[in-house]
Amino acid sequence: MLAALIIVFREVFEAGLIIGIVLAVTGSVPHRNRWIGGGVLAGVLAACVVAAFAGALSQLFAGMGQELFNSAILAIAVMMLTWHNVWMAHHGREMAGEMRAVGLAVADGTKSLLALAVVVGVAVLREGSEVALFLYGVVASNGGSAANLAIGGFIGLALGAAVCLLTYFGLMRIPQRALFATTTALITLLAAGMAAQAVAFLERANWLNSLDTVIWDSGWLLSETSIPGRALHTLIGYTDQPTEMQLLVYVCVLVVTFLLMRLTGSQRTDRAVAVG
Amino acid sequence: MLKLEEGQQVSKVTDMTRKLALAALCALAAFAASPSQAQQATEIRLTYSNGQFQPNQVSAPADKPVTFRVKNLDAKAMEFESTSLRVEKVVAANSEGVINVRALKSGRYEFYDDFNDKARGALTVQ
């Protein structure tokens, strides 16, 4: 039971952190629960589909289907997160300048919610397919311990939900004025980390061999598989043995996001931040 | 008048955005297109049945990439995982998984099934 709990919790943990952040980011947006709930539900369904076809997926691209699939959905999440940040910078300025009809702004807000719902769906999909495979295996083997394992699995799931709530309420304690800057920074780091993970998957698939020398090994200081290591891995993309390409892509995402935000949100940035 | 300026500015911004995105794509394409002929990898075949790896002790030469081919003969999925090899891959029931590992220094690298902690094995690199 404990083994099942740990396996499931480890997988749900990452999705929990991401959903918590997204909930905090969308704090006061109307209908946000519907969108995020939809993202979670779509993620769970997609995870079951992926789990059901895991064998077939592996066989694609000379056995590298899983890796390429993972890097593709991570790339989608990176684009959605970056787009959200840039949109927020832009939108905040417009609100400050009162140049736009409120109705339009609300419609745009829905677009941004859609992007974040996709991010949530992707997070749930990535972690959920492994949980689904594991729990399916437990049920299929249907030994006397199956019920026990299933209980462990569900406790793991509940703990993952607790991580999500802790992240959310933790972020909500930040004063409103600082919250926008904090969540923008969090989302940017999240995107950069996901981009670096996408690179790691391409490297494993042997699709990307340039600059694949490991720069440092900080495993002795903070192992990527420990709980703090995992949390940092999700939040800022910490990895104990990054390759040159991973670091390069990581920095590129940070710089590009920063530049795009400056370009779209220039001039009245100060007031925009206060409003946003 | 104000509206017009705003429009112009927005189009300038989107133009810049497009250019930046294009530049980023080109850079990525250049990297991806660079010759990706990896060194000849050492291939290691493993089977997984009744919750055990067979063989569970394998070896490979140092400084050469390794490719694992793990055949899962069991009726449930397994996850081939190793902290030291930095791999993690789900192998569905009755199917084969291919796992690439970059060139390794000599040493002992343990691997296991993440869904079943009784299944363990090790790769010795020398």
Short mmCIF file of C-alpha atoms in Angstrom, two decimals:
data_model
loop_
_atom_site.label_atom_id
_atom_site.label_comp_id
_atom_site.label_asym_id
_atom_site.label_seq_id
_atom_site.Cartn_x
_atom_site.Cartn_y
_atom_site.Cartn_z
CA MET A 1 0.00 0.00 0.00
CA LEU A 2 2.80 2.39 0.90
CA ALA A 3 4.59 1.63 -2.38
CA ALA A 4 1.45 2.45 -4.34
CA LEU A 5 0.96 5.62 -2.32
CA ILE A 6 4.49 6.78 -3.05
CA ILE A 7 4.33 5.96 -6.76
CA VAL A 8 1.04 7.77 -7.27
CA PHE A 9 1.97 10.73 -5.09
CA ARG A 10 5.25 11.23 -6.92
CA GLU A 11 3.41 11.47 -10.22
CA VAL A 12 0.55 13.66 -8.98
CA PHE A 13 2.85 16.00 -7.08
CA GLU A 14 4.07 17.85 -10.18
CA ALA A 15 0.60 18.31 -11.63
CA GLY A 16 -0.58 19.52 -8.20
CA LEU A 17 2.07 22.25 -8.09
CA ILE A 18 1.24 23.43 -11.59
CA ILE A 19 -2.52 23.52 -11.00
CA GLY A 20 -1.96 25.42 -7.74
CA ILE A 21 0.05 28.08 -9.57
CA VAL A 22 -2.51 28.37 -12.36
CA LEU A 23 -5.31 28.76 -9.81
CA ALA A 24 -3.39 31.59 -8.16
CA VAL A 25 -2.62 33.25 -11.50
CA THR A 26 -6.28 33.28 -12.49
CA GLY A 27 -7.32 34.38 -8.99
CA SER A 28 -10.23 36.68 -9.78
CA VAL A 29 -11.04 35.79 -13.39
CA PRO A 30 -14.72 34.84 -13.75
CA HIS A 31 -15.52 31.23 -14.73
CA ARG A 32 -11.94 30.20 -14.08
CA ASN A 33 -12.97 27.07 -12.15
CA ARG A 34 -14.93 25.84 -15.14
CA TRP A 35 -11.90 26.26 -17.42
CA ILE A 36 -9.37 24.75 -15.06
CA GLY A 37 -11.72 21.94 -14.10
CA GLY A 38 -12.21 21.29 -17.81
CA GLY A 39 -8.43 21.21 -18.27
CA VAL A 40 -8.04 18.65 -15.48
CA LEU A 41 -10.87 16.51 -16.83
CA ALA A 42 -9.52 16.62 -20.38
CA GLY A 43 -6.07 15.75 -18.99
CA VAL A 44 -7.43 12.73 -17.12
CA LEU A 45 -9.31 11.47 -20.18
CA ALA A 46 -6.30 12.00 -22.42
CA ALA A 47 -4.10 10.23 -19.86
CA CYS A 48 -6.37 7.17 -20.00
CA VAL A 49 -6.25 7.19 -23.80
CA VAL A 50 -2.46 7.52 -23.77
CA ALA A 51 -2.20 4.72 -21.21
CA ALA A 52 -4.44 2.47 -23.31
CA PHE A 53 -2.26 3.04 -26.37
CA ALA A 54 1.08 3.20 -24.54
CA GLY A 55 2.36 0.15 -26.40
CA ALA A 56 1.49 1.53 -29.81
CA LEU A 57 2.87 4.96 -28.90
CA SER A 58 6.23 3.44 -27.92
CA GLN A 59 6.57 1.72 -31.25
CA LEU A 60 6.37 4.98 -33.21
CA PHE A 61 9.56 6.66 -34.45
CA ALA A 62 11.75 3.59 -33.98
CA GLY A 63 10.78 3.11 -30.36
CA MET A 64 11.08 6.79 -29.49
CA GLY A 65 7.36 7.64 -29.65
CA GLN A 66 7.01 8.31 -25.91
CA GLU A 67 9.97 10.67 -25.82
CA LEU A 68 8.86 12.64 -28.87
CA PHE A 69 5.27 12.79 -27.64
CA ASN A 70 6.45 14.14 -24.29
CA SER A 71 8.67 16.78 -25.83
CA ALA A 72 5.87 17.85 -28.19
CA ILE A 73 3.31 18.36 -25.44
CA LEU A 74 5.89 20.12 -23.29
CA ALA A 75 6.60 22.47 -26.20
CA ILE A 76 2.87 23.23 -26.43
CA ALA A 77 2.78 24.04 -22.72
CA VAL A 78 5.81 26.33 -23.07
CA MET A 79 4.11 28.25 -25.88
CA MET A 80 0.88 28.58 -23.92
CA LEU A 81 2.66 29.85 -20.81
CA THR A 82 4.76 32.34 -22.76
CA TRP A 83 1.73 33.55 -24.65
CA HIS A 84 -0.14 34.02 -21.39
CA ASN A 85 2.67 36.14 -19.95
CA VAL A 86 2.96 38.29 -23.05
CA TRP A 87 -0.80 38.70 -23.21
CA MET A 88 -0.92 39.77 -19.57
CA ALA A 89 1.76 42.41 -20.15
CA HIS A 90 -0.15 43.71 -23.17
CA HIS A 91 -3.57 43.53 -21.62
CA GLY A 92 -2.45 45.25 -18.42
CA ARG A 93 -1.28 48.21 -20.49
CA GLU A 94 -4.54 48.43 -22.39
CA MET A 95 -6.52 48.42 -19.21
CA ALA A 96 -4.34 51.22 -17.88
CA GLY A 97 -4.84 53.21 -21.07
CA GLU A 98 -8.60 52.57 -21.13
CA MET A 99 -8.41 52.11 -24.87
CA ARG A 100 -10.44 49.00 -25.14
CA ALA A 101 -14.03 48.05 -24.63
CA VAL A 102 -14.55 45.93 -21.55
CA GLY A 103 -16.39 43.28 -23.55
CA LEU A 104 -13.37 42.70 -25.74
CA ALA A 105 -11.11 42.43 -22.74
CA VAL A 106 -13.33 39.75 -21.26
CA ALA A 107 -13.27 37.81 -24.51
CA ASP A 108 -9.50 38.01 -24.50
CA GLY A 109 -9.46 36.88 -20.91
CA THR A 110 -11.19 33.71 -22.04
CA LYS A 111 -8.42 33.13 -24.55
CA SER A 112 -5.82 33.41 -21.84
CA LEU A 113 -7.83 31.02 -19.68
CA LEU A 114 -7.91 28.57 -22.55
CA ALA A 115 -4.11 28.70 -22.76
CA LEU A 116 -3.82 27.98 -19.04
CA ALA A 117 -6.44 25.23 -19.24
CA VAL A 118 -4.26 23.60 -21.93
CA VAL A 119 -1.24 23.86 -19.59
CA VAL A 120 -3.21 22.19 -16.80
CA GLY A 121 -4.44 19.49 -19.18
CA VAL A 122 -0.89 18.78 -20.36
CA ALA A 123 0.41 18.55 -16.79
CA VAL A 124 -2.33 16.10 -15.81
CA LEU A 125 -1.87 14.11 -19.01
CA ARG A 126 1.87 13.66 -18.52
CA GLU A 127 1.67 12.50 -14.93
CA GLY A 128 -1.71 10.81 -15.23
CA SER A 129 -0.87 8.29 -17.93
CA GLU A 130 1.72 6.64 -15.69
CA VAL A 131 -0.69 6.53 -12.76
CA ALA A 132 -3.35 5.02 -15.04
CA LEU A 133 -0.92 2.35 -16.28
CA PHE A 134 0.20 1.52 -12.79
CA LEU A 135 -3.32 1.31 -11.33
CA TYR A 136 -4.49 -0.68 -14.34
CA GLY A 137 -1.69 -3.16 -13.75
CA VAL A 138 -2.74 -3.44 -10.11
CA VAL A 139 -6.37 -4.07 -11.01
CA ALA A 140 -5.46 -6.47 -13.82
CA SER A 141 -3.29 -8.64 -11.58
CA ASN A 142 -6.22 -8.66 -9.10
CA GLY A 143 -4.39 -10.42 -6.31
CA GLY A 144 -5.63 -10.15 -2.72
CA SER A 145 -3.52 -7.04 -2.31
CA ALA A 146 -5.17 -5.20 -5.20
CA ALA A 147 -7.68 -3.38 -3.01
CA ASN A 148 -4.91 -2.40 -0.63
CA LEU A 149 -2.81 -1.02 -3.47
CA ALA A 150 -5.78 0.85 -4.87
CA ILE A 151 -6.37 2.48 -1.48
CA GLY A 152 -2.71 3.49 -1.38
CA GLY A 153 -3.09 4.94 -4.85
CA PHE A 154 -6.09 7.00 -3.87
CA ILE A 155 -4.38 8.34 -0.75
CA GLY A 156 -1.49 9.36 -3.02
CA LEU A 157 -3.97 11.12 -5.27
CA ALA A 158 -5.51 12.96 -2.30
CA LEU A 159 -2.04 14.05 -1.13
CA GLY A 160 -1.37 15.40 -4.62
CA ALA A 161 -4.57 17.44 -4.37
CA ALA A 162 -3.35 18.71 -1.00
CA VAL A 163 -0.11 19.92 -2.64
CA CYS A 164 -2.24 21.79 -5.16
CA LEU A 165 -4.27 23.50 -2.43
CA LEU A 166 -1.16 24.31 -0.36
CA THR A 167 0.48 25.94 -3.38
CA TYR A 168 -2.66 27.91 -4.12
CA PHE A 169 -3.28 29.18 -0.60
CA GLY A 170 0.43 29.84 -0.12
CA LEU A 171 0.46 32.07 -3.20
CA MET A 172 -2.78 33.76 -2.20
CA ARG A 173 -1.13 34.98 0.99
CA ILE A 174 1.10 37.18 -1.12
CA PRO A 175 -0.30 40.74 -1.17
CA GLN A 176 -2.31 41.50 -4.29
CA ARG A 177 0.17 44.04 -5.60
CA ALA A 178 3.13 41.64 -5.46
CA LEU A 179 1.10 38.67 -6.69
CA PHE A 180 1.18 39.66 -10.36
CA ALA A 181 4.97 40.02 -10.42
CA THR A 182 5.38 36.76 -8.48
CA THR A 183 3.13 34.68 -10.70
CA THR A 184 4.68 36.18 -13.84
CA ALA A 185 8.11 35.13 -12.61
CA LEU A 186 6.80 31.68 -11.63
CA ILE A 187 5.14 31.12 -15.00
CA THR A 188 8.27 32.25 -16.86
CA LEU A 189 10.50 29.88 -14.87
CA LEU A 190 7.95 27.09 -15.28
CA ALA A 191 8.02 27.60 -19.06
CA ALA A 192 11.83 27.68 -19.18
CA GLY A 193 12.02 24.51 -17.10
CA MET A 194 9.53 22.72 -19.33
CA ALA A 195 11.51 23.76 -22.41
CA ALA A 196 14.65 22.28 -20.85
CA GLN A 197 12.73 19.06 -20.12
CA ALA A 198 11.53 18.94 -23.72
CA VAL A 199 15.20 19.16 -24.78
CA ALA A 200 16.05 16.28 -22.43
CA PHE A 201 13.40 14.11 -24.12
CA LEU A 202 14.74 14.98 -27.59
CA GLU A 203 18.23 14.08 -26.40
CA ARG A 204 17.01 10.72 -25.08
CA ALA A 205 15.39 10.05 -28.43
CA ASN A 206 18.71 10.86 -30.14
CA TRP A 207 16.97 13.55 -32.15
CA LEU A 208 19.14 16.24 -30.69
CA ASN A 209 22.84 15.55 -30.27
CA SER A 210 24.35 19.02 -30.46
CA LEU A 211 25.77 20.49 -27.26
CA ASP A 212 24.87 17.42 -25.25
CA THR A 213 27.82 17.63 -22.86
CA VAL A 214 26.76 17.65 -19.21
CA ILE A 215 27.82 20.98 -17.69
CA TRP A 216 27.73 20.12 -14.02
CA ASP A 217 26.63 17.42 -11.62
CA SER A 218 25.00 18.80 -8.50
CA GLY A 219 23.43 15.48 -7.54
CA TRP A 220 25.54 15.39 -4.35
CA LEU A 221 24.03 18.71 -3.28
CA LEU A 222 20.42 18.23 -4.29
CA SER A 223 19.29 15.06 -6.01
CA GLU A 224 16.64 15.51 -8.67
CA THR A 225 14.77 12.50 -7.30
CA SER A 226 14.39 13.83 -3.75
CA ILE A 227 11.15 15.64 -2.91
CA PRO A 228 12.78 19.12 -2.73
CA GLY A 229 14.62 18.25 -5.95
CA ARG A 230 11.37 17.25 -7.62
CA ALA A 231 9.63 20.41 -6.48
CA LEU A 232 12.43 22.56 -7.85
CA HIS A 233 12.47 20.45 -11.01
CA THR A 234 8.83 21.33 -11.62
CA LEU A 235 8.97 24.94 -10.50
CA ILE A 236 12.21 26.20 -12.03
CA GLY A 237 13.33 23.22 -14.12
CA TYR A 238 16.13 22.18 -11.75
CA THR A 239 18.11 19.24 -13.04
CA ASP A 240 21.25 17.88 -11.38
CA GLN A 241 23.02 17.10 -14.68
CA PRO A 242 21.99 19.66 -17.30
CA THR A 243 23.44 19.54 -20.79
CA GLU A 244 24.69 22.65 -22.58
CA MET A 245 21.68 22.57 -24.88
CA GLN A 246 19.28 22.41 -21.95
CA LEU A 247 20.86 25.45 -20.33
CA LEU A 248 20.92 27.32 -23.64
CA VAL A 249 17.24 26.69 -24.31
CA TYR A 250 16.38 27.55 -20.71
CA VAL A 251 18.11 30.92 -20.95
CA CYS A 252 16.61 31.54 -24.41
CA VAL A 253 13.06 31.09 -23.11
CA LEU A 254 13.74 33.51 -20.24
CA VAL A 255 15.25 36.12 -22.55
CA VAL A 256 12.57 35.80 -25.25
CA THR A 257 9.76 36.05 -22.69
CA PHE A 258 11.38 39.10 -21.13
CA LEU A 259 11.84 40.78 -24.51
CA LEU A 260 8.32 40.00 -25.70
CA MET A 261 6.87 41.33 -22.46
CA ARG A 262 8.92 44.50 -22.74
CA LEU A 263 7.87 44.98 -26.36
CA THR A 264 4.16 44.46 -25.82
CA GLY A 265 3.89 46.02 -22.41
CA SER A 266 6.29 48.96 -22.77
CA GLN A 267 5.61 52.58 -21.83
CA ARG A 268 2.99 52.35 -19.12
CA THR A 269 4.44 49.25 -17.51
CA ASP A 270 4.37 50.73 -14.02
CA ARG A 271 0.69 51.46 -14.05
CA ALA A 272 -0.07 48.25 -15.87
CA VAL A 273 1.53 46.20 -13.14
CA ALA A 274 -0.46 48.04 -10.51
CA VAL A 275 -3.69 47.31 -12.37
CA GLY A 276 -2.84 43.76 -13.41
CA MET B 1 -5.86 59.75 -34.10
CA LEU B 2 -4.93 58.08 -30.90
CA LYS B 3 -6.54 54.86 -32.08
CA LEU B 4 -4.51 54.92 -35.29
CA GLU B 5 -1.24 55.28 -33.43
CA GLU B 6 -2.21 52.43 -31.19
CA GLY B 7 -2.96 50.25 -34.21
CA GLN B 8 0.35 51.05 -35.82
CA GLN B 9 2.18 50.29 -32.67
CA VAL B 10 0.45 46.97 -32.22
CA SER B 11 1.27 45.93 -35.79
CA LYS B 12 4.90 46.90 -35.21
CA VAL B 13 4.93 44.83 -32.07
CA THR B 14 3.38 41.77 -33.72
CA ASP B 15 5.88 42.18 -36.54
CA MET B 16 8.73 42.13 -34.06
CA THR B 17 7.18 39.15 -32.35
CA ARG B 18 7.00 37.28 -35.62
CA LYS B 19 10.59 38.11 -36.46
CA LEU B 20 11.76 36.94 -33.07
CA ALA B 21 9.79 33.73 -33.32
CA LEU B 22 11.17 33.11 -36.79
CA ALA B 23 14.72 33.69 -35.61
CA ALA B 24 14.20 31.27 -32.74
CA LEU B 25 12.79 28.65 -35.09
CA CYS B 26 15.70 29.04 -37.51
CA ALA B 27 18.20 28.63 -34.69
CA LEU B 28 16.44 25.50 -33.51
CA ALA B 29 16.24 24.08 -37.03
CA ALA B 30 19.96 24.69 -37.50
CA PHE B 31 20.71 22.74 -34.36
CA ALA B 32 18.32 19.94 -35.18
CA ALA B 33 19.63 19.64 -38.72
CA SER B 34 23.26 19.38 -37.67
CA PRO B 35 24.62 15.89 -38.29
CA SER B 36 23.17 13.63 -35.64
CA GLN B 37 25.21 10.54 -36.35
CA ALA B 38 25.74 9.23 -32.85
CA GLN B 39 28.60 6.91 -32.02
CA GLN B 40 27.79 3.27 -32.52
CA ALA B 41 25.88 2.30 -29.40
CA THR B 42 26.30 -0.90 -27.42
CA GLU B 43 23.02 -2.77 -27.54
CA ILE B 44 21.79 -4.60 -24.46
CA ARG B 45 18.74 -6.83 -24.66
CA LEU B 46 16.74 -7.57 -21.54
CA THR B 47 13.53 -9.46 -21.04
CA TYR B 48 11.15 -8.81 -18.21
CA SER B 49 8.88 -11.61 -17.07
CA ASN B 50 7.27 -12.66 -13.79
CA GLY B 51 8.48 -9.42 -12.29
CA GLN B 52 12.19 -10.11 -12.93
CA PHE B 53 14.83 -8.89 -15.38
CA GLN B 54 16.60 -11.50 -17.41
CA PRO B 55 19.58 -11.17 -17.33
CA ASN B 56 19.81 -8.87 -14.35
CA GLN B 57 23.57 -8.32 -14.56
CA VAL B 58 24.85 -6.82 -17.79
CA SER B 59 28.00 -5.05 -18.89
CA ALA B 60 29.10 -2.52 -21.49
CA PRO B 61 32.34 -0.77 -22.49
CA ALA B 62 33.02 2.73 -21.14
CA ASP B 63 32.74 5.94 -23.16
CA LYS B 64 30.23 4.54 -25.63
CA PRO B 65 26.50 5.14 -25.74
CA VAL B 66 24.26 2.25 -24.69
CA THR B 67 20.89 1.22 -26.06
CA PHE B 68 18.66 -0.95 -23.91
CA ARG B 69 15.98 -3.04 -25.56
CA VAL B 70 13.62 -4.16 -22.83
CA LYS B 71 11.04 -6.75 -23.75
CA ASN B 72 8.17 -6.86 -21.30
CA LEU B 73 6.56 -10.31 -21.46
CA ASP B 74 4.26 -9.71 -18.50
CA ALA B 75 0.60 -8.81 -18.81
CA LYS B 76 1.09 -5.47 -17.08
CA ALA B 77 3.10 -2.40 -17.84
CA MET B 78 6.47 -1.80 -16.21
CA GLU B 79 8.66 1.26 -15.96
CA PHE B 80 12.33 0.81 -16.68
CA GLU B 81 14.02 3.32 -14.44
CA SER B 82 17.47 4.21 -13.20
CA THR B 83 18.55 7.22 -11.22
CA SER B 84 22.21 6.90 -12.11
CA LEU B 85 21.53 6.24 -15.80
CA ARG B 86 18.94 9.03 -15.79
CA VAL B 87 16.32 7.01 -17.63
CA GLU B 88 12.66 6.47 -17.01
CA LYS B 89 10.50 4.71 -19.55
CA VAL B 90 7.18 2.96 -19.43
CA VAL B 91 7.13 -0.35 -21.30
CA ALA B 92 3.58 -1.50 -21.94
CA ALA B 93 2.46 -5.11 -21.43
CA ASN B 94 3.77 -7.53 -24.05
CA SER B 95 5.85 -4.96 -25.88
CA GLU B 96 9.40 -3.76 -26.27
CA GLY B 97 10.87 -0.47 -25.10
CA VAL B 98 14.02 1.14 -26.47
CA ILE B 99 16.05 3.30 -24.11
CA ASN B 100 19.05 5.37 -25.19
CA VAL B 101 21.77 6.19 -22.70
CA ARG B 102 24.64 8.54 -23.43
CA ALA B 103 28.29 7.43 -23.17
CA LEU B 104 29.11 6.33 -19.63
CA LYS B 105 32.11 6.42 -17.32
CA SER B 106 33.10 3.10 -15.80
CA GLY B 107 31.15 2.08 -12.74
CA ARG B 108 28.06 0.24 -11.60
CA TYR B 109 24.65 1.54 -12.60
CA GLU B 110 21.56 0.03 -11.02
CA PHE B 111 18.21 -0.15 -12.78
CA TYR B 112 14.79 -1.28 -11.60
CA ASP B 113 11.10 -1.47 -12.39
CA ASP B 114 9.52 1.58 -10.84
CA PHE B 115 6.19 -0.21 -10.55
CA ASN B 116 7.70 -3.20 -8.76
CA ASP B 117 10.64 -2.61 -6.44
CA LYS B 118 11.54 -6.33 -6.33
CA ALA B 119 12.74 -6.25 -9.92
CA ARG B 120 16.31 -4.97 -9.93
CA GLY B 121 19.41 -5.29 -12.03
CA ALA B 122 22.69 -3.55 -12.71
CA LEU B 123 24.84 -2.47 -15.61
CA THR B 124 28.59 -2.67 -15.12
CA VAL B 125 30.55 -0.30 -17.31
CA GLN B 126 34.29 -0.85 -17.69
#
